[in-house]
Amino acid sequence: MTTTDFTATIMVPQAPQDVTNAITNIRGWWSEGIEGDTTKLNSDFIYHYKDVHYCKCRLIELVAGKRVVWLVLDNYFKFTKDKTEWIGTKLVFDITQKNTGTEVRFTHEGLVPQYECYEVCREAWTMYITESLFALITTGKGKPNAKEDNNFNAQLVENWRLEEKAEALNAGMKDYQKTIALHKPAHEVYAAITGHIAGWWGNDLAGMSARAGDSFDIAFGKTKKTFEIIEAVSDEKVVWKCTKAHINMASLTNKNEWEGTIIIWMLKPEGSNTTLHFLHKGLNKGLECYDVCESGWNTFLASLEAYIETGKGRPYLKL
């Protein structure tokens, strides 16, 4: 089965700078209802279509006349079972000047045929890129979704997710989560999560960073995992996506079960104290490793609490 990312290519007579301007004018070719800044580096925008699709993207690369890249920070599809699809993927536009004009190659990095949404997304992207964006560049008028009459707000997304959560609970498929009350300010909790993993989780680390878009590796003997940092908001929120995993358990049929799961840390400051809510999206009783992983998180989150409160945790130590 192929794992090729979705791509679409168009050729236009306009100059590369004009193409860049059209691409970043997302309201002109994707949706008139886009909310947020789509033209400044590190700015975020939100797309939504009724109660079917919501996504939040950040502009992480902008080289005029050459390349535009958005990182998908958050996403929700009403019609998929896997609610992590699109999260952590990238929308990449490579712009190349040719003798006959300008080539625009769009790649949705991470959108692969294995996704439940793939066929729907393939058809949608093909239309948006080859018809709507093409028209915007060449005629000045694209074919975006019309702005909806209803006012969109984040509470709608939260309501959708609460509904999904209720369904999951009814099905006995609750994702692992834990809330911890800590007697330390949010900035110390955030620092422990993002900068001091060796003090509470494990010291076999490579590439640890607190910056969105970076990645790091962690190993526990022959069990190894790679995480991409999807979102990092100081003292508020941290989101990691597991992009590669090998769980060294002989009993597992699928030793890559963590791949695609999302780890979310939510911090709520309360004066000099902090409430930490931890959620491992995708880690539920439907996974073979659940019992072992649940026990592992219980142990390491207790270690994190000890590290934050006393300065000394109980991490895995590579000798």
PDB file of C-alpha atoms in Angstrom:
ATOM      1  CA  MET A   1       0.000   0.000   0.000  1.00  0.00           C
ATOM      2  CA  THR A   2       1.391   3.393  -0.943  1.00  0.00           C
ATOM      3  CA  THR A   3       2.193   5.963   1.699  1.00  0.00           C
ATOM      4  CA  THR A   4       2.702   8.836  -0.743  1.00  0.00           C
ATOM      5  CA  ASP A   5       1.584  12.260   0.498  1.00  0.00           C
ATOM      6  CA  PHE A   6      -1.143  13.944  -1.525  1.00  0.00           C
ATOM      7  CA  THR A   7       0.168  16.362  -4.170  1.00  0.00           C
ATOM      8  CA  ALA A   8      -1.339  18.586  -6.854  1.00  0.00           C
ATOM      9  CA  THR A   9       0.524  20.760  -9.356  1.00  0.00           C
ATOM     10  CA  ILE A  10      -0.552  23.729 -11.477  1.00  0.00           C
ATOM     11  CA  MET A  11       1.292  25.955 -13.977  1.00  0.00           C
ATOM     12  CA  VAL A  12       0.393  29.644 -14.274  1.00  0.00           C
ATOM     13  CA  PRO A  13       1.809  32.563 -16.312  1.00  0.00           C
ATOM     14  CA  GLN A  14       2.001  34.920 -13.315  1.00  0.00           C
ATOM     15  CA  ALA A  15       5.254  35.788 -11.491  1.00  0.00           C
ATOM     16  CA  PRO A  16       6.296  33.859  -8.348  1.00  0.00           C
ATOM     17  CA  GLN A  17       5.607  36.839  -6.054  1.00  0.00           C
ATOM     18  CA  ASP A  18       2.060  37.140  -7.404  1.00  0.00           C
ATOM     19  CA  VAL A  19       1.600  33.415  -6.803  1.00  0.00           C
ATOM     20  CA  THR A  20       2.778  33.781  -3.199  1.00  0.00           C
ATOM     21  CA  ASN A  21       0.302  36.613  -2.633  1.00  0.00           C
ATOM     22  CA  ALA A  22      -2.541  34.475  -3.976  1.00  0.00           C
ATOM     23  CA  ILE A  23      -1.616  31.432  -1.873  1.00  0.00           C
ATOM     24  CA  THR A  24      -1.554  33.430   1.370  1.00  0.00           C
ATOM     25  CA  ASN A  25      -4.905  34.993   0.406  1.00  0.00           C
ATOM     26  CA  ILE A  26      -6.650  31.838   1.618  1.00  0.00           C
ATOM     27  CA  ARG A  27     -10.024  33.565   1.810  1.00  0.00           C
ATOM     28  CA  GLY A  28      -9.788  34.003  -1.938  1.00  0.00           C
ATOM     29  CA  TRP A  29      -9.480  30.299  -2.796  1.00  0.00           C
ATOM     30  CA  TRP A  30     -10.276  28.086   0.236  1.00  0.00           C
ATOM     31  CA  SER A  31     -12.939  29.709   2.398  1.00  0.00           C
ATOM     32  CA  GLU A  32     -14.272  33.223   2.829  1.00  0.00           C
ATOM     33  CA  GLY A  33     -14.916  32.364   6.482  1.00  0.00           C
ATOM     34  CA  ILE A  34     -11.249  31.904   7.427  1.00  0.00           C
ATOM     35  CA  GLU A  35     -10.524  33.597  10.770  1.00  0.00           C
ATOM     36  CA  GLY A  36      -7.084  34.927  11.680  1.00  0.00           C
ATOM     37  CA  ASP A  37      -3.977  36.228   9.922  1.00  0.00           C
ATOM     38  CA  THR A  38      -2.814  34.137   6.963  1.00  0.00           C
ATOM     39  CA  THR A  39       0.124  36.274   5.816  1.00  0.00           C
ATOM     40  CA  LYS A  40       2.468  36.733   8.790  1.00  0.00           C
ATOM     41  CA  LEU A  41       5.030  34.175   9.901  1.00  0.00           C
ATOM     42  CA  ASN A  42       3.971  32.293  13.074  1.00  0.00           C
ATOM     43  CA  SER A  43       0.405  33.602  12.817  1.00  0.00           C
ATOM     44  CA  ASP A  44      -2.561  31.237  13.124  1.00  0.00           C
ATOM     45  CA  PHE A  45      -5.808  30.907  11.229  1.00  0.00           C
ATOM     46  CA  ILE A  46      -8.932  28.784  11.688  1.00  0.00           C
ATOM     47  CA  TYR A  47     -10.899  27.071   8.937  1.00  0.00           C
ATOM     48  CA  HIS A  48     -14.260  25.447   9.461  1.00  0.00           C
ATOM     49  CA  TYR A  49     -17.058  24.039   7.355  1.00  0.00           C
ATOM     50  CA  LYS A  50     -20.400  23.798   9.163  1.00  0.00           C
ATOM     51  CA  ASP A  51     -20.053  21.146  11.891  1.00  0.00           C
ATOM     52  CA  VAL A  52     -18.140  18.802   9.598  1.00  0.00           C
ATOM     53  CA  HIS A  53     -14.566  20.102   9.566  1.00  0.00           C
ATOM     54  CA  TYR A  54     -12.478  22.407  11.726  1.00  0.00           C
ATOM     55  CA  CYS A  55      -8.735  22.991  11.617  1.00  0.00           C
ATOM     56  CA  LYS A  56      -6.259  25.440  13.099  1.00  0.00           C
ATOM     57  CA  CYS A  57      -3.062  26.147  11.152  1.00  0.00           C
ATOM     58  CA  ARG A  58       0.125  28.132  11.771  1.00  0.00           C
ATOM     59  CA  LEU A  59       2.284  29.737   9.081  1.00  0.00           C
ATOM     60  CA  ILE A  60       5.720  28.258   9.851  1.00  0.00           C
ATOM     61  CA  GLU A  61       7.592  29.063   6.638  1.00  0.00           C
ATOM     62  CA  LEU A  62       7.231  31.937   4.191  1.00  0.00           C
ATOM     63  CA  VAL A  63       9.824  32.547   1.480  1.00  0.00           C
ATOM     64  CA  ALA A  64       8.348  34.967  -1.051  1.00  0.00           C
ATOM     65  CA  GLY A  65       8.286  33.516  -4.534  1.00  0.00           C
ATOM     66  CA  LYS A  66       9.534  30.132  -3.368  1.00  0.00           C
ATOM     67  CA  ARG A  67       7.749  28.389  -0.502  1.00  0.00           C
ATOM     68  CA  VAL A  68       4.786  28.649   1.880  1.00  0.00           C
ATOM     69  CA  VAL A  69       4.166  26.120   4.684  1.00  0.00           C
ATOM     70  CA  TRP A  70       1.387  25.842   7.251  1.00  0.00           C
ATOM     71  CA  LEU A  71       1.448  23.380  10.168  1.00  0.00           C
ATOM     72  CA  VAL A  72      -1.911  21.913  11.230  1.00  0.00           C
ATOM     73  CA  LEU A  73      -2.051  22.449  14.990  1.00  0.00           C
ATOM     74  CA  ASP A  74      -5.514  21.062  15.572  1.00  0.00           C
ATOM     75  CA  ASN A  75      -8.196  19.358  13.504  1.00  0.00           C
ATOM     76  CA  TYR A  76     -11.629  17.810  13.783  1.00  0.00           C
ATOM     77  CA  PHE A  77     -13.581  15.723  11.289  1.00  0.00           C
ATOM     78  CA  LYS A  78     -17.093  14.728  12.279  1.00  0.00           C
ATOM     79  CA  PHE A  79     -17.049  11.737   9.925  1.00  0.00           C
ATOM     80  CA  THR A  80     -13.852   9.923  10.994  1.00  0.00           C
ATOM     81  CA  LYS A  81     -13.289   7.554  13.880  1.00  0.00           C
ATOM     82  CA  ASP A  82      -9.654   8.625  14.202  1.00  0.00           C
ATOM     83  CA  LYS A  83      -9.820  12.178  15.542  1.00  0.00           C
ATOM     84  CA  THR A  84      -6.076  12.734  15.159  1.00  0.00           C
ATOM     85  CA  GLU A  85      -6.124  12.851  11.360  1.00  0.00           C
ATOM     86  CA  TRP A  86      -4.482  15.994   9.925  1.00  0.00           C
ATOM     87  CA  ILE A  87      -3.017  17.011  13.316  1.00  0.00           C
ATOM     88  CA  GLY A  88       0.703  17.545  12.845  1.00  0.00           C
ATOM     89  CA  THR A  89       0.535  17.411   9.042  1.00  0.00           C
ATOM     90  CA  LYS A  90       1.798  20.258   6.850  1.00  0.00           C
ATOM     91  CA  LEU A  91       0.324  22.174   3.911  1.00  0.00           C
ATOM     92  CA  VAL A  92       3.301  22.898   1.659  1.00  0.00           C
ATOM     93  CA  PHE A  93       3.389  25.093  -1.449  1.00  0.00           C
ATOM     94  CA  ASP A  94       6.608  24.939  -3.488  1.00  0.00           C
ATOM     95  CA  ILE A  95       6.829  27.732  -6.067  1.00  0.00           C
ATOM     96  CA  THR A  96       9.255  27.379  -8.981  1.00  0.00           C
ATOM     97  CA  GLN A  97       9.844  29.810 -11.825  1.00  0.00           C
ATOM     98  CA  LYS A  98       9.914  28.122 -15.245  1.00  0.00           C
ATOM     99  CA  ASN A  99      10.494  29.377 -18.791  1.00  0.00           C
ATOM    100  CA  THR A 100       6.765  29.152 -19.440  1.00  0.00           C
ATOM    101  CA  GLY A 101       5.595  30.674 -16.144  1.00  0.00           C
ATOM    102  CA  THR A 102       5.419  29.568 -12.533  1.00  0.00           C
ATOM    103  CA  GLU A 103       4.878  26.035 -11.235  1.00  0.00           C
ATOM    104  CA  VAL A 104       3.000  25.575  -7.969  1.00  0.00           C
ATOM    105  CA  ARG A 105       3.350  22.175  -6.338  1.00  0.00           C
ATOM    106  CA  PHE A 106       1.065  21.621  -3.353  1.00  0.00           C
ATOM    107  CA  THR A 107       1.854  18.782  -0.960  1.00  0.00           C
ATOM    108  CA  HIS A 108      -0.210  17.844   2.055  1.00  0.00           C
ATOM    109  CA  GLU A 109       2.586  16.147   3.983  1.00  0.00           C
ATOM    110  CA  GLY A 110       1.079  13.378   6.091  1.00  0.00           C
ATOM    111  CA  LEU A 111      -2.179  13.058   4.140  1.00  0.00           C
ATOM    112  CA  VAL A 112      -1.845   9.486   2.928  1.00  0.00           C
ATOM    113  CA  PRO A 113      -4.252   6.860   1.518  1.00  0.00           C
ATOM    114  CA  GLN A 114      -4.399   5.110   4.901  1.00  0.00           C
ATOM    115  CA  TYR A 115      -6.360   8.060   6.328  1.00  0.00           C
ATOM    116  CA  GLU A 116     -10.117   7.599   6.681  1.00  0.00           C
ATOM    117  CA  CYS A 117     -10.589  11.080   5.250  1.00  0.00           C
ATOM    118  CA  TYR A 118      -8.239  10.543   2.307  1.00  0.00           C
ATOM    119  CA  GLU A 119     -10.724  10.228  -0.565  1.00  0.00           C
ATOM    120  CA  VAL A 120     -12.812  13.158   0.630  1.00  0.00           C
ATOM    121  CA  CYS A 121      -9.702  15.265   1.203  1.00  0.00           C
ATOM    122  CA  ARG A 122      -8.163  14.236  -2.118  1.00  0.00           C
ATOM    123  CA  GLU A 123     -11.236  15.395  -4.016  1.00  0.00           C
ATOM    124  CA  ALA A 124     -11.477  18.618  -2.017  1.00  0.00           C
ATOM    125  CA  TRP A 125      -7.806  19.552  -2.373  1.00  0.00           C
ATOM    126  CA  THR A 126      -7.874  18.760  -6.099  1.00  0.00           C
ATOM    127  CA  MET A 127     -10.715  21.218  -6.542  1.00  0.00           C
ATOM    128  CA  TYR A 128      -9.274  23.913  -4.275  1.00  0.00           C
ATOM    129  CA  ILE A 129      -5.810  23.798  -5.887  1.00  0.00           C
ATOM    130  CA  THR A 130      -6.416  22.998  -9.555  1.00  0.00           C
ATOM    131  CA  GLU A 131      -9.604  25.033  -9.913  1.00  0.00           C
ATOM    132  CA  SER A 132     -10.005  27.625  -7.166  1.00  0.00           C
ATOM    133  CA  LEU A 133      -6.385  28.635  -6.525  1.00  0.00           C
ATOM    134  CA  PHE A 134      -5.645  28.438 -10.248  1.00  0.00           C
ATOM    135  CA  ALA A 135      -8.561  30.769 -10.966  1.00  0.00           C
ATOM    136  CA  LEU A 136      -7.516  33.209  -8.227  1.00  0.00           C
ATOM    137  CA  ILE A 137      -3.978  33.437  -9.606  1.00  0.00           C
ATOM    138  CA  THR A 138      -4.924  33.701 -13.268  1.00  0.00           C
ATOM    139  CA  THR A 139      -8.149  35.732 -13.120  1.00  0.00           C
ATOM    140  CA  GLY A 140      -8.136  37.358  -9.679  1.00  0.00           C
ATOM    141  CA  LYS A 141     -11.247  35.488  -8.580  1.00  0.00           C
ATOM    142  CA  GLY A 142     -11.194  32.027  -6.993  1.00  0.00           C
ATOM    143  CA  LYS A 143     -13.945  29.623  -5.983  1.00  0.00           C
ATOM    144  CA  PRO A 144     -13.774  29.500  -2.164  1.00  0.00           C
ATOM    145  CA  ASN A 145     -16.457  28.254   0.193  1.00  0.00           C
ATOM    146  CA  ALA A 146     -18.905  31.047   0.923  1.00  0.00           C
ATOM    147  CA  LYS A 147     -18.824  32.565   4.384  1.00  0.00           C
ATOM    148  CA  GLU A 148     -21.459  30.927   6.558  1.00  0.00           C
ATOM    149  CA  ASP A 149     -24.192  32.990   8.186  1.00  0.00           C
ATOM    150  CA  ASN A 150     -23.742  31.506  11.639  1.00  0.00           C
ATOM    151  CA  ASN A 151     -21.027  32.922  13.908  1.00  0.00           C
ATOM    152  CA  PHE A 152     -18.317  30.357  14.513  1.00  0.00           C
ATOM    153  CA  ASN A 153     -16.567  30.096  17.864  1.00  0.00           C
ATOM    154  CA  ALA A 154     -14.285  27.690  19.685  1.00  0.00           C
ATOM    155  CA  GLN A 155     -17.144  26.485  21.887  1.00  0.00           C
ATOM    156  CA  LEU A 156     -18.682  24.728  18.878  1.00  0.00           C
ATOM    157  CA  VAL A 157     -15.553  22.634  18.495  1.00  0.00           C
ATOM    158  CA  GLU A 158     -15.503  21.905  22.202  1.00  0.00           C
ATOM    159  CA  ASN A 159     -19.134  20.795  22.023  1.00  0.00           C
ATOM    160  CA  TRP A 160     -18.368  18.457  19.106  1.00  0.00           C
ATOM    161  CA  ARG A 161     -15.513  16.937  21.039  1.00  0.00           C
ATOM    162  CA  LEU A 162     -17.606  16.522  24.160  1.00  0.00           C
ATOM    163  CA  GLU A 163     -20.114  14.585  22.074  1.00  0.00           C
ATOM    164  CA  GLU A 164     -17.331  12.377  20.719  1.00  0.00           C
ATOM    165  CA  LYS A 165     -15.963  11.893  24.219  1.00  0.00           C
ATOM    166  CA  ALA A 166     -19.389  10.816  25.481  1.00  0.00           C
ATOM    167  CA  GLU A 167     -19.669   8.300  22.660  1.00  0.00           C
ATOM    168  CA  ALA A 168     -16.207   6.969  23.455  1.00  0.00           C
ATOM    169  CA  LEU A 169     -17.066   6.629  27.139  1.00  0.00           C
ATOM    170  CA  ASN A 170     -20.234   4.743  26.287  1.00  0.00           C
ATOM    171  CA  ALA A 171     -18.174   2.414  24.132  1.00  0.00           C
ATOM    172  CA  GLY A 172     -15.638   1.857  26.901  1.00  0.00           C
ATOM    173  CA  MET A 173     -12.914   3.506  24.802  1.00  0.00           C
ATOM    174  CA  LYS A 174     -11.948   6.407  27.047  1.00  0.00           C
ATOM    175  CA  ASP A 175      -8.530   7.855  26.282  1.00  0.00           C
ATOM    176  CA  TYR A 176      -6.049   7.881  29.143  1.00  0.00           C
ATOM    177  CA  GLN A 177      -6.152  11.116  31.120  1.00  0.00           C
ATOM    178  CA  LYS A 178      -5.229  12.413  34.528  1.00  0.00           C
ATOM    179  CA  THR A 179      -5.564  15.689  36.419  1.00  0.00           C
ATOM    180  CA  ILE A 180      -2.919  16.700  38.954  1.00  0.00           C
ATOM    181  CA  ALA A 181      -3.060  19.579  41.445  1.00  0.00           C
ATOM    182  CA  LEU A 182       0.423  21.049  41.857  1.00  0.00           C
ATOM    183  CA  HIS A 183       1.698  23.504  44.443  1.00  0.00           C
ATOM    184  CA  LYS A 184       3.920  25.295  41.974  1.00  0.00           C
ATOM    185  CA  PRO A 185       3.353  28.175  39.508  1.00  0.00           C
ATOM    186  CA  ALA A 186       2.582  27.415  35.862  1.00  0.00           C
ATOM    187  CA  HIS A 187       5.976  28.501  34.548  1.00  0.00           C
ATOM    188  CA  GLU A 188       7.721  25.863  36.692  1.00  0.00           C
ATOM    189  CA  VAL A 189       5.295  23.162  35.572  1.00  0.00           C
ATOM    190  CA  TYR A 190       5.747  24.169  31.927  1.00  0.00           C
ATOM    191  CA  ALA A 191       9.528  24.116  32.302  1.00  0.00           C
ATOM    192  CA  ALA A 192       9.437  20.617  33.793  1.00  0.00           C
ATOM    193  CA  ILE A 193       7.301  19.274  30.940  1.00  0.00           C
ATOM    194  CA  THR A 194       9.245  20.894  28.118  1.00  0.00           C
ATOM    195  CA  GLY A 195      12.797  21.176  29.390  1.00  0.00           C
ATOM    196  CA  HIS A 196      13.433  18.644  32.128  1.00  0.00           C
ATOM    197  CA  ILE A 197      12.069  15.343  30.802  1.00  0.00           C
ATOM    198  CA  ALA A 198      15.227  13.565  31.935  1.00  0.00           C
ATOM    199  CA  GLY A 199      14.274  14.435  35.501  1.00  0.00           C
ATOM    200  CA  TRP A 200      10.945  12.621  35.510  1.00  0.00           C
ATOM    201  CA  TRP A 201      10.404  10.501  32.350  1.00  0.00           C
ATOM    202  CA  GLY A 202      13.706   9.189  31.000  1.00  0.00           C
ATOM    203  CA  ASN A 203      17.286  10.291  30.361  1.00  0.00           C
ATOM    204  CA  ASP A 204      17.792   8.477  27.038  1.00  0.00           C
ATOM    205  CA  LEU A 205      16.859  11.562  24.999  1.00  0.00           C
ATOM    206  CA  ALA A 206      17.861  13.192  21.726  1.00  0.00           C
ATOM    207  CA  GLY A 207      16.797  16.512  20.245  1.00  0.00           C
ATOM    208  CA  MET A 208      14.599  17.721  23.093  1.00  0.00           C
ATOM    209  CA  SER A 209      13.138  21.173  22.436  1.00  0.00           C
ATOM    210  CA  ALA A 210      10.196  23.294  23.532  1.00  0.00           C
ATOM    211  CA  ARG A 211       9.618  24.818  20.088  1.00  0.00           C
ATOM    212  CA  ALA A 212       6.655  23.919  17.891  1.00  0.00           C
ATOM    213  CA  GLY A 213       7.780  22.124  14.753  1.00  0.00           C
ATOM    214  CA  ASP A 214      10.780  20.461  16.415  1.00  0.00           C
ATOM    215  CA  SER A 215      10.940  16.787  17.352  1.00  0.00           C
ATOM    216  CA  PHE A 216      12.646  14.599  19.925  1.00  0.00           C
ATOM    217  CA  ASP A 217      13.396  10.931  20.549  1.00  0.00           C
ATOM    218  CA  ILE A 218      13.100   9.045  23.821  1.00  0.00           C
ATOM    219  CA  ALA A 219      13.975   5.438  24.564  1.00  0.00           C
ATOM    220  CA  PHE A 220      13.345   2.996  27.389  1.00  0.00           C
ATOM    221  CA  GLY A 221      15.735   0.211  26.572  1.00  0.00           C
ATOM    222  CA  LYS A 222      14.560  -1.236  23.252  1.00  0.00           C
ATOM    223  CA  THR A 223      11.268   0.670  23.390  1.00  0.00           C
ATOM    224  CA  LYS A 224      11.716   3.830  21.346  1.00  0.00           C
ATOM    225  CA  LYS A 225       9.441   6.723  20.401  1.00  0.00           C
ATOM    226  CA  THR A 226       9.708   9.911  18.329  1.00  0.00           C
ATOM    227  CA  PHE A 227       7.508  12.933  19.011  1.00  0.00           C
ATOM    228  CA  GLU A 228       6.865  16.087  17.011  1.00  0.00           C
ATOM    229  CA  ILE A 229       6.030  19.189  19.025  1.00  0.00           C
ATOM    230  CA  ILE A 230       2.765  20.356  17.511  1.00  0.00           C
ATOM    231  CA  GLU A 231       1.999  23.232  19.849  1.00  0.00           C
ATOM    232  CA  ALA A 232       3.856  24.941  22.691  1.00  0.00           C
ATOM    233  CA  VAL A 233       2.197  27.902  24.417  1.00  0.00           C
ATOM    234  CA  SER A 234       4.259  29.040  27.392  1.00  0.00           C
ATOM    235  CA  ASP A 235       2.646  28.236  30.731  1.00  0.00           C
ATOM    236  CA  GLU A 236      -0.587  27.127  29.030  1.00  0.00           C
ATOM    237  CA  LYS A 237      -0.419  24.177  26.662  1.00  0.00           C
ATOM    238  CA  VAL A 238       1.929  21.622  25.112  1.00  0.00           C
ATOM    239  CA  VAL A 239       0.974  19.135  22.377  1.00  0.00           C
ATOM    240  CA  TRP A 240       3.135  16.267  21.105  1.00  0.00           C
ATOM    241  CA  LYS A 241       2.352  13.847  18.285  1.00  0.00           C
ATOM    242  CA  CYS A 242       3.996  10.417  18.267  1.00  0.00           C
ATOM    243  CA  THR A 243       5.330  10.023  14.723  1.00  0.00           C
ATOM    244  CA  LYS A 244       7.288   6.823  15.252  1.00  0.00           C
ATOM    245  CA  ALA A 245       7.118   4.106  17.892  1.00  0.00           C
ATOM    246  CA  HIS A 246       8.484   0.677  18.646  1.00  0.00           C
ATOM    247  CA  ILE A 247       7.171  -0.905  21.833  1.00  0.00           C
ATOM    248  CA  ASN A 248       9.392  -3.788  22.877  1.00  0.00           C
ATOM    249  CA  MET A 249       6.751  -6.172  24.182  1.00  0.00           C
ATOM    250  CA  ALA A 250       6.770  -9.740  22.896  1.00  0.00           C
ATOM    251  CA  SER A 251       3.016 -10.064  23.412  1.00  0.00           C
ATOM    252  CA  LEU A 252       2.125  -7.192  21.075  1.00  0.00           C
ATOM    253  CA  THR A 253       0.865  -7.942  17.590  1.00  0.00           C
ATOM    254  CA  ASN A 254       1.331  -4.283  16.636  1.00  0.00           C
ATOM    255  CA  LYS A 255       4.475  -2.848  18.174  1.00  0.00           C
ATOM    256  CA  ASN A 256       3.797   0.598  16.661  1.00  0.00           C
ATOM    257  CA  GLU A 257       0.534   1.266  18.501  1.00  0.00           C
ATOM    258  CA  TRP A 258       1.522   4.713  19.762  1.00  0.00           C
ATOM    259  CA  GLU A 259       2.108   6.077  16.252  1.00  0.00           C
ATOM    260  CA  GLY A 260      -0.363   8.847  15.463  1.00  0.00           C
ATOM    261  CA  THR A 261      -1.469   9.298  19.071  1.00  0.00           C
ATOM    262  CA  ILE A 262      -1.424  12.787  20.602  1.00  0.00           C
ATOM    263  CA  ILE A 263      -0.222  13.844  24.048  1.00  0.00           C
ATOM    264  CA  ILE A 264      -1.760  17.031  25.399  1.00  0.00           C
ATOM    265  CA  TRP A 265      -0.688  18.948  28.510  1.00  0.00           C
ATOM    266  CA  MET A 266      -3.096  21.675  29.640  1.00  0.00           C
ATOM    267  CA  LEU A 267      -2.018  24.023  32.431  1.00  0.00           C
ATOM    268  CA  LYS A 268      -4.464  26.102  34.457  1.00  0.00           C
ATOM    269  CA  PRO A 269      -2.755  28.670  36.720  1.00  0.00           C
ATOM    270  CA  GLU A 270      -4.430  29.222  40.077  1.00  0.00           C
ATOM    271  CA  GLY A 271      -2.354  31.832  41.834  1.00  0.00           C
ATOM    272  CA  SER A 272       0.893  30.196  42.916  1.00  0.00           C
ATOM    273  CA  ASN A 273      -0.578  26.755  42.162  1.00  0.00           C
ATOM    274  CA  THR A 274      -1.331  24.965  38.885  1.00  0.00           C
ATOM    275  CA  THR A 275      -3.847  22.362  37.788  1.00  0.00           C
ATOM    276  CA  LEU A 276      -2.334  20.100  35.144  1.00  0.00           C
ATOM    277  CA  HIS A 277      -4.633  18.101  32.881  1.00  0.00           C
ATOM    278  CA  PHE A 278      -2.930  15.350  30.893  1.00  0.00           C
ATOM    279  CA  LEU A 279      -4.597  13.591  27.948  1.00  0.00           C
ATOM    280  CA  HIS A 280      -3.135  10.886  25.720  1.00  0.00           C
ATOM    281  CA  LYS A 281      -5.511  10.904  22.751  1.00  0.00           C
ATOM    282  CA  GLY A 282      -5.666   7.519  21.108  1.00  0.00           C
ATOM    283  CA  LEU A 283      -4.363   5.571  24.093  1.00  0.00           C
ATOM    284  CA  ASN A 284      -7.429   3.602  25.139  1.00  0.00           C
ATOM    285  CA  LYS A 285      -8.524   0.030  25.825  1.00  0.00           C
ATOM    286  CA  GLY A 286      -8.697  -0.641  22.117  1.00  0.00           C
ATOM    287  CA  LEU A 287      -4.886  -0.897  22.118  1.00  0.00           C
ATOM    288  CA  GLU A 288      -3.111  -4.109  23.101  1.00  0.00           C
ATOM    289  CA  CYS A 289      -0.563  -2.146  25.137  1.00  0.00           C
ATOM    290  CA  TYR A 290      -3.168  -0.196  27.127  1.00  0.00           C
ATOM    291  CA  ASP A 291      -2.799  -1.878  30.525  1.00  0.00           C
ATOM    292  CA  VAL A 292       0.987  -1.630  30.476  1.00  0.00           C
ATOM    293  CA  CYS A 293       0.927   1.937  29.137  1.00  0.00           C
ATOM    294  CA  GLU A 294      -1.689   3.012  31.677  1.00  0.00           C
ATOM    295  CA  SER A 295       0.518   1.696  34.456  1.00  0.00           C
ATOM    296  CA  GLY A 296       3.504   3.419  32.877  1.00  0.00           C
ATOM    297  CA  TRP A 297       1.799   6.800  32.712  1.00  0.00           C
ATOM    298  CA  ASN A 298       0.571   6.457  36.288  1.00  0.00           C
ATOM    299  CA  THR A 299       4.173   5.885  37.346  1.00  0.00           C
ATOM    300  CA  PHE A 300       5.753   8.644  35.276  1.00  0.00           C
ATOM    301  CA  LEU A 301       3.094  11.250  36.038  1.00  0.00           C
ATOM    302  CA  ALA A 302       3.654  10.537  39.732  1.00  0.00           C
ATOM    303  CA  SER A 303       7.340  11.018  38.959  1.00  0.00           C
ATOM    304  CA  LEU A 304       6.580  14.344  37.266  1.00  0.00           C
ATOM    305  CA  GLU A 305       4.577  15.472  40.285  1.00  0.00           C
ATOM    306  CA  ALA A 306       7.448  14.557  42.595  1.00  0.00           C
ATOM    307  CA  TYR A 307       9.953  16.328  40.359  1.00  0.00           C
ATOM    308  CA  ILE A 308       7.904  19.526  40.288  1.00  0.00           C
ATOM    309  CA  GLU A 309       7.140  19.499  44.006  1.00  0.00           C
ATOM    310  CA  THR A 310      10.506  18.323  45.375  1.00  0.00           C
ATOM    311  CA  GLY A 311      13.018  18.611  42.533  1.00  0.00           C
ATOM    312  CA  LYS A 312      13.542  14.858  42.439  1.00  0.00           C
ATOM    313  CA  GLY A 313      11.579  12.492  40.202  1.00  0.00           C
ATOM    314  CA  ARG A 314      11.792   8.783  39.459  1.00  0.00           C
ATOM    315  CA  PRO A 315      12.633   8.620  35.724  1.00  0.00           C
ATOM    316  CA  TYR A 316      13.857   5.701  33.643  1.00  0.00           C
ATOM    317  CA  LEU A 317      17.653   5.883  33.718  1.00  0.00           C
ATOM    318  CA  LYS A 318      19.885   4.601  30.965  1.00  0.00           C
ATOM    319  CA  LEU A 319      23.006   3.237  32.654  1.00  0.00           C
TER     320      LEU A 319
END
